[in-house]
Coordinates of N, CA, C and O in Angstrom, one line a residue:
M508 N 13.6 -129.7 -26.3 CA 12.2 -129.4 -26.2 C 12.0 -127.9 -26.2 O 12.9 -127.1 -25.7
T509 N 10.9 -127.4 -26.6 CA 10.5 -126.0 -26.7 C 9.2 -125.7 -26.1 O 8.4 -126.6 -25.8
Y510 N 8.9 -124.5 -25.8 CA 7.6 -124.0 -25.4 C 7.1 -123.2 -26.6 O 7.9 -122.4 -27.2
D511 N 5.9 -123.4 -27.0 CA 5.3 -122.7 -28.1 C 4.1 -122.0 -27.7 O 3.3 -122.5 -26.9
V512 N 3.9 -120.8 -28.2 CA 2.7 -119.9 -27.9 C 2.3 -119.3 -29.2 O 3.1 -118.7 -29.9
A513 N 1.0 -119.4 -29.5 CA 0.4 -118.6 -30.6 C -0.3 -117.5 -30.0 O -1.0 -117.6 -28.9
V514 N -0.2 -116.3 -30.6 CA -0.8 -115.1 -30.0 C -1.5 -114.4 -31.2 O -1.0 -114.3 -32.3
W515 N -2.8 -114.0 -30.9 CA -3.5 -113.2 -32.0 C -4.4 -112.2 -31.3 O -4.8 -112.3 -30.2
R516 N -4.8 -111.2 -32.1 CA -5.8 -110.2 -31.7 C -7.2 -110.8 -31.8 O -7.6 -111.4 -32.8
H517 N -7.9 -110.6 -30.7 CA -9.3 -111.1 -30.6 C -10.1 -110.4 -29.6 O -9.7 -110.2 -28.5
A518 N -11.3 -109.9 -30.0 CA -12.1 -109.2 -29.0 C -13.0 -110.2 -28.3 O -13.5 -111.1 -28.9
G519 N -13.0 -110.1 -27.0 CA -13.8 -111.1 -26.2 C -13.1 -112.3 -25.8 O -11.9 -112.4 -26.0
S520 N -13.8 -113.3 -25.2 CA -13.2 -114.5 -24.8 C -13.5 -115.6 -25.7 O -14.4 -115.6 -26.5
L521 N -12.7 -116.7 -25.6 CA -12.9 -117.9 -26.4 C -13.0 -119.1 -25.5 O -12.2 -119.2 -24.5
T522 N -13.8 -120.1 -25.8 CA -13.7 -121.4 -25.2 C -12.5 -122.1 -25.7 O -11.9 -121.7 -26.7
G523 N -12.1 -123.2 -25.0 CA -11.0 -124.0 -25.5 C -11.2 -124.5 -26.9 O -10.3 -124.4 -27.7
E524 N -12.4 -124.9 -27.2 CA -12.7 -125.4 -28.6 C -12.6 -124.3 -29.6 O -12.1 -124.5 -30.7
E525 N -13.2 -123.2 -29.3 CA -13.1 -122.0 -30.2 C -11.7 -121.6 -30.5 O -11.3 -121.3 -31.6
A526 N -10.9 -121.5 -29.4 CA -9.5 -121.1 -29.5 C -8.7 -122.1 -30.4 O -7.9 -121.7 -31.2
A527 N -9.0 -123.4 -30.2 CA -8.3 -124.4 -31.0 C -8.6 -124.3 -32.5 O -7.8 -124.4 -33.3
A528 N -9.9 -124.1 -32.8 CA -10.3 -123.9 -34.2 C -9.7 -122.6 -34.8 O -9.3 -122.6 -35.9
E529 N -9.7 -121.6 -34.0 CA -9.2 -120.3 -34.5 C -7.7 -120.4 -34.7 O -7.1 -119.9 -35.7
Y530 N -7.0 -121.1 -33.8 CA -5.6 -121.3 -33.9 C -5.3 -122.1 -35.2 O -4.4 -121.7 -36.0
E531 N -6.0 -123.1 -35.5 CA -5.8 -123.9 -36.7 C -6.0 -123.1 -38.0 O -5.3 -123.1 -38.9
R532 N -7.1 -122.3 -37.9 CA -7.4 -121.4 -39.1 C -6.3 -120.4 -39.3 O -5.8 -120.3 -40.4
R533 N -5.9 -119.8 -38.3 CA -4.9 -118.7 -38.4 C -3.5 -119.3 -38.8 O -2.8 -118.7 -39.6
M534 N -3.2 -120.5 -38.2 CA -1.9 -121.2 -38.6 C -1.9 -121.5 -40.1 O -0.9 -121.3 -40.7
D535 N -3.0 -122.1 -40.5 CA -3.1 -122.5 -42.0 C -3.0 -121.3 -42.8 O -2.2 -121.3 -43.8
Q536 N -3.7 -120.2 -42.5 CA -3.6 -119.0 -43.3 C -2.2 -118.4 -43.3 O -1.7 -118.0 -44.3
S537 N -1.6 -118.4 -42.1 CA -0.2 -117.8 -42.1 C 0.8 -118.7 -42.9 O 1.6 -118.1 -43.5
E538 N 0.6 -120.0 -42.8 CA 1.5 -120.8 -43.6 C 1.4 -120.6 -45.1 O 2.4 -120.5 -45.8
Q539 N 0.1 -120.4 -45.5 CA -0.1 -120.1 -46.9 C 0.5 -118.8 -47.3 O 1.1 -118.7 -48.4
R540 N 0.4 -117.8 -46.5 CA 0.9 -116.5 -46.8 C 2.5 -116.5 -46.7 O 3.1 -115.8 -47.5
W541 N 3.0 -117.3 -45.8 CA 4.5 -117.5 -45.7 C 5.0 -118.0 -47.0 O 6.0 -117.6 -47.6
E542 N 4.4 -119.1 -47.5 CA 4.8 -119.8 -48.7 C 4.7 -118.8 -49.9 O 5.5 -118.9 -50.9
A543 N 3.7 -117.9 -49.9 CA 3.5 -117.0 -51.0 C 4.3 -115.7 -50.8 O 4.2 -114.8 -51.6
D544 N 5.1 -115.7 -49.8 CA 5.9 -114.5 -49.4 C 4.9 -113.2 -49.3 O 5.2 -112.2 -49.9
A545 N 3.8 -113.4 -48.6 CA 2.8 -112.4 -48.6 C 2.3 -112.1 -47.1 O 1.2 -111.8 -46.9
L546 N 3.3 -112.3 -46.2 CA 2.9 -112.0 -44.8 C 2.6 -110.5 -44.6 O 3.2 -109.6 -45.2
E547 N 1.6 -110.2 -43.8 CA 1.3 -108.8 -43.5 C 2.1 -108.3 -42.3 O 2.5 -109.1 -41.5
P548 N 2.4 -107.0 -42.2 CA 3.2 -106.5 -41.1 C 2.4 -106.7 -39.8 O 1.2 -106.8 -39.7
A549 N 3.2 -106.9 -38.7 CA 2.6 -107.1 -37.4 C 1.8 -106.0 -37.0 O 2.1 -104.8 -37.2
C550 N 0.6 -106.3 -36.4 CA -0.3 -105.3 -35.9 C 0.4 -104.6 -34.7 O 1.3 -105.1 -34.1
S551 N -0.1 -103.4 -34.3 CA 0.5 -102.6 -33.3 C 0.6 -103.4 -31.9 O 1.5 -103.2 -31.1
E552 N -0.5 -104.2 -31.6 CA -0.5 -104.9 -30.4 C 0.6 -106.0 -30.3 O 1.2 -106.1 -29.2
L553 N 0.9 -106.6 -31.4 CA 1.9 -107.6 -31.4 C 3.3 -107.0 -31.3 O 4.2 -107.4 -30.7
V554 N 3.4 -105.8 -32.0 CA 4.7 -105.1 -31.9 C 4.9 -104.7 -30.4 O 6.1 -104.8 -29.9
E555 N 3.9 -104.2 -29.8 CA 4.0 -103.9 -28.3 C 4.4 -105.1 -27.5 O 5.2 -105.0 -26.6
L556 N 3.7 -106.2 -27.7 CA 4.0 -107.4 -27.0 C 5.5 -107.8 -27.1 O 6.2 -108.0 -26.1
I557 N 6.0 -107.7 -28.3 CA 7.4 -108.1 -28.6 C 8.3 -107.1 -28.0 O 9.4 -107.4 -27.4
R558 N 8.0 -105.8 -28.0 CA 8.8 -104.8 -27.3 C 8.9 -105.0 -25.8 O 10.0 -105.0 -25.2
R559 N 7.8 -105.4 -25.2 CA 7.8 -105.7 -23.8 C 8.6 -107.0 -23.5 O 9.2 -107.1 -22.4
M560 N 8.5 -108.0 -24.4 CA 9.3 -109.2 -24.2 C 10.8 -108.9 -24.2 O 11.5 -109.3 -23.3
R561 N 11.2 -108.1 -25.1 CA 12.6 -107.7 -25.2 C 13.1 -106.9 -24.0 O 14.2 -107.1 -23.5
A562 N 12.2 -106.0 -23.5 CA 12.5 -105.2 -22.3 C 12.6 -106.1 -21.0 O 13.5 -105.9 -20.2
E563 N 11.7 -107.0 -21.0 CA 11.6 -107.9 -19.8 C 12.7 -109.0 -19.8 O 13.2 -109.4 -18.7
F564 N 13.1 -109.4 -20.9 CA 14.1 -110.6 -21.1 C 15.2 -110.2 -21.9 O 15.4 -110.7 -23.0
P565 N 16.1 -109.2 -21.5 CA 17.2 -108.8 -22.3 C 18.4 -109.7 -22.2 O 19.5 -109.2 -22.0
H566 N 18.2 -111.0 -22.4 CA 19.3 -111.9 -22.3 C 20.3 -111.8 -23.4 O 19.9 -111.4 -24.5
E567 N 21.5 -112.2 -23.1 CA 22.5 -112.2 -24.2 C 22.2 -113.2 -25.2 O 22.3 -112.9 -26.4
E568 N 21.7 -114.3 -24.8 CA 21.3 -115.4 -25.7 C 19.8 -115.3 -25.8 O 19.1 -115.5 -24.8
P569 N 19.2 -115.1 -27.0 CA 17.8 -115.0 -27.1 C 17.0 -116.3 -26.6 O 17.5 -117.4 -26.8
I570 N 15.9 -116.0 -25.9 CA 15.1 -117.1 -25.4 C 14.3 -117.7 -26.5 O 14.1 -118.9 -26.6
W571 N 13.8 -116.8 -27.4 CA 12.9 -117.2 -28.4 C 13.7 -117.5 -29.7 O 14.7 -116.9 -29.9
E572 N 13.2 -118.4 -30.5 CA 13.8 -118.7 -31.8 C 13.2 -117.8 -32.8 O 12.1 -117.4 -32.8
G573 N 14.0 -117.5 -33.8 CA 13.5 -116.7 -34.9 C 14.7 -116.2 -35.8 O 15.7 -116.8 -35.8
P574 N 14.5 -115.1 -36.4 CA 15.5 -114.6 -37.3 C 16.8 -114.2 -36.5 O 16.8 -113.9 -35.4
A575 N 17.9 -114.2 -37.2 CA 19.2 -114.0 -36.6 C 19.3 -112.6 -35.9 O 19.9 -112.5 -34.9
D576 N 18.5 -111.6 -36.4 CA 18.6 -110.3 -35.8 C 17.6 -110.2 -34.6 O 17.5 -109.2 -34.0
G577 N 16.9 -111.3 -34.3 CA 16.0 -111.3 -33.2 C 14.7 -110.5 -33.4 O 14.0 -110.3 -32.5
D578 N 14.4 -110.1 -34.6 CA 13.2 -109.4 -34.9 C 12.0 -110.3 -35.0 O 11.6 -110.7 -36.1
L579 N 11.4 -110.6 -33.9 CA 10.2 -111.4 -33.9 C 9.0 -110.8 -34.7 O 8.2 -111.6 -35.3
A580 N 8.9 -109.5 -34.8 CA 7.9 -108.9 -35.5 C 7.9 -109.3 -37.0 O 6.8 -109.4 -37.6
S581 N 9.0 -109.6 -37.5 CA 9.1 -110.1 -38.9 C 8.5 -111.5 -39.0 O 8.3 -111.9 -40.2
Q582 N 8.3 -112.2 -37.9 CA 7.7 -113.5 -38.0 C 6.2 -113.5 -37.9 O 5.5 -114.5 -38.0
A583 N 5.6 -112.3 -37.6 CA 4.2 -112.2 -37.4 C 3.5 -112.1 -38.8 O 4.1 -111.8 -39.8
D584 N 2.2 -112.4 -38.8 CA 1.4 -112.3 -40.0 C 0.2 -111.4 -39.5 O -0.8 -112.0 -39.1
G585 N 0.3 -110.1 -39.7 CA -0.8 -109.3 -39.3 C -1.1 -109.3 -37.8 O -0.4 -108.9 -37.0
E586 N -2.2 -110.0 -37.5 CA -2.7 -110.1 -36.1 C -2.3 -111.5 -35.5 O -2.9 -111.8 -34.4
F587 N -1.4 -112.2 -36.1 CA -1.0 -113.5 -35.6 C 0.5 -113.7 -35.5 O 1.2 -113.3 -36.4
I588 N 0.9 -114.4 -34.5 CA 2.3 -114.8 -34.4 C 2.4 -116.1 -33.7 O 1.7 -116.4 -32.7
Y589 N 3.4 -116.9 -34.1 CA 3.7 -118.2 -33.4 C 5.1 -118.1 -32.9 O 6.0 -117.8 -33.6
I590 N 5.2 -118.2 -31.6 CA 6.5 -117.9 -30.9 C 7.0 -119.3 -30.3 O 6.3 -119.9 -29.6
T591 N 8.2 -119.6 -30.7 CA 8.9 -120.8 -30.1 C 10.0 -120.4 -29.2 O 10.8 -119.5 -29.6
M592 N 10.0 -120.9 -28.0 CA 11.0 -120.5 -27.0 C 11.8 -121.7 -26.6 O 11.3 -122.8 -26.5
S593 N 13.1 -121.4 -26.2 CA 13.9 -122.5 -25.7 C 13.4 -123.0 -24.4 O 12.7 -122.2 -23.6
W594 N 13.8 -124.2 -24.0 CA 13.3 -124.8 -22.8 C 13.8 -124.0 -21.6 O 13.0 -123.8 -20.6
H595 N 15.0 -123.5 -21.6 CA 15.5 -122.8 -20.4 C 14.8 -121.5 -20.0 O 14.8 -121.1 -18.9
G596 N 14.2 -120.8 -21.0 CA 13.6 -119.6 -20.7 C 12.1 -119.6 -20.9 O 11.4 -118.7 -20.5
G597 N 11.6 -120.6 -21.5 CA 10.2 -120.7 -21.9 C 9.2 -120.4 -20.8 O 8.3 -119.6 -21.0
P598 N 9.2 -121.1 -19.7 CA 8.2 -120.9 -18.7 C 8.0 -119.5 -18.2 O 6.9 -119.0 -18.1
D599 N 9.1 -118.8 -18.0 CA 9.0 -117.4 -17.6 C 8.4 -116.5 -18.7 O 7.6 -115.6 -18.4
V600 N 8.8 -116.7 -20.0 CA 8.2 -116.0 -21.1 C 6.7 -116.3 -21.3 O 5.9 -115.4 -21.5
V601 N 6.4 -117.5 -21.1 CA 5.0 -117.9 -21.3 C 4.1 -117.2 -20.2 O 3.1 -116.7 -20.5
R602 N 4.6 -117.2 -19.0 CA 3.8 -116.5 -17.9 C 3.7 -115.0 -18.2 O 2.7 -114.4 -18.0
F603 N 4.8 -114.5 -18.7 CA 4.8 -113.0 -19.0 C 3.8 -112.7 -20.2 O 3.0 -111.8 -20.1
I604 N 3.9 -113.5 -21.2 CA 3.0 -113.3 -22.3 C 1.5 -113.4 -21.9 O 0.7 -112.6 -22.2
A605 N 1.2 -114.4 -21.1 CA -0.2 -114.6 -20.6 C -0.6 -113.4 -19.7 O -1.7 -113.0 -19.8
G606 N 0.3 -112.9 -19.0 CA 0.0 -111.8 -18.1 C -0.3 -110.5 -18.8 O -1.1 -109.7 -18.3
I607 N 0.3 -110.3 -19.9 CA 0.0 -109.0 -20.6 C -0.9 -109.1 -21.8 O -1.4 -108.1 -22.3
A608 N -1.1 -110.3 -22.3 CA -1.9 -110.5 -23.6 C -3.2 -109.9 -23.5 O -3.7 -109.1 -24.4
R609 N -4.0 -110.2 -22.4 CA -5.3 -109.7 -22.3 C -5.4 -108.2 -22.3 O -6.3 -107.6 -23.0
S610 N -4.5 -107.6 -21.6 CA -4.5 -106.1 -21.6 C -4.2 -105.5 -22.9 O -4.6 -104.3 -23.2
L611 N -3.6 -106.2 -23.8 CA -3.4 -105.7 -25.2 C -4.5 -106.2 -26.2 O -4.4 -105.9 -27.4
G612 N -5.5 -106.9 -25.7 CA -6.5 -107.4 -26.6 C -6.1 -108.6 -27.4 O -6.5 -108.8 -28.5
L613 N -5.2 -109.4 -26.8 CA -4.6 -110.5 -27.5 C -5.0 -111.8 -26.8 O -5.1 -111.8 -25.6
V614 N -5.1 -112.9 -27.5 CA -5.3 -114.2 -27.0 C -3.9 -114.9 -27.1 O -3.2 -114.9 -28.1
A615 N -3.5 -115.5 -26.0 CA -2.3 -116.4 -26.0 C -2.8 -117.8 -25.8 O -3.6 -118.1 -24.9
Y616 N -2.3 -118.6 -26.7 CA -2.8 -120.0 -26.8 C -1.6 -121.0 -26.8 O -0.7 -120.8 -27.6
D617 N -1.7 -122.0 -26.0 CA -0.7 -123.0 -26.0 C -1.1 -124.2 -26.8 O -2.0 -125.0 -26.4
P618 N -0.5 -124.3 -28.0 CA -0.9 -125.4 -28.9 C -0.5 -126.8 -28.4 O -1.1 -127.8 -28.8
Q619 N 0.5 -126.9 -27.6 CA 0.9 -128.2 -27.0 C -0.1 -128.7 -26.0 O -0.4 -129.9 -26.0
D620 N -0.6 -127.8 -25.2 CA -1.7 -128.2 -24.2 C -3.1 -128.0 -24.7 O -4.0 -128.3 -24.1
E621 N -3.2 -127.4 -25.9 CA -4.5 -127.0 -26.5 C -5.3 -126.2 -25.5 O -6.5 -126.6 -25.3
A622 N -4.7 -125.1 -25.0 CA -5.4 -124.3 -24.0 C -5.1 -122.9 -24.1 O -4.0 -122.5 -24.5
V623 N -6.1 -122.0 -23.9 CA -6.0 -120.6 -23.8 C -5.2 -120.3 -22.5 O -5.5 -120.8 -21.4
I624 N -4.2 -119.5 -22.6 CA -3.4 -119.2 -21.4 C -3.5 -117.7 -20.9 O -2.8 -117.3 -20.0
S625 N -4.3 -116.9 -21.7 CA -4.5 -115.5 -21.2 C -5.9 -115.3 -21.0 O -6.8 -116.0 -21.4

């Protein structure tokens, strides 16, 4: 089992329904860009989020799944990233992401619970 979090840049707040619709739109867009090998570089806010995640959770075994080199930024598509975390570390990382997302102007969304967590 994993914990999944979608994070994107968004000004203002979103209702649960708005966040669900925006998540679906961004996920579809990102999948299309992935298939076309046309992902955009991670925005500065996502790069900062990932930097803080690495600093906070410097485990020998990565908590999050992704490329072998651990470069989560390469998994981002501009202002959007979908992060999958292992069960053993997920709850701590989810709380951490939710705690800093708003300060960076990011929305953190739990697609499994269909809820905004930041």
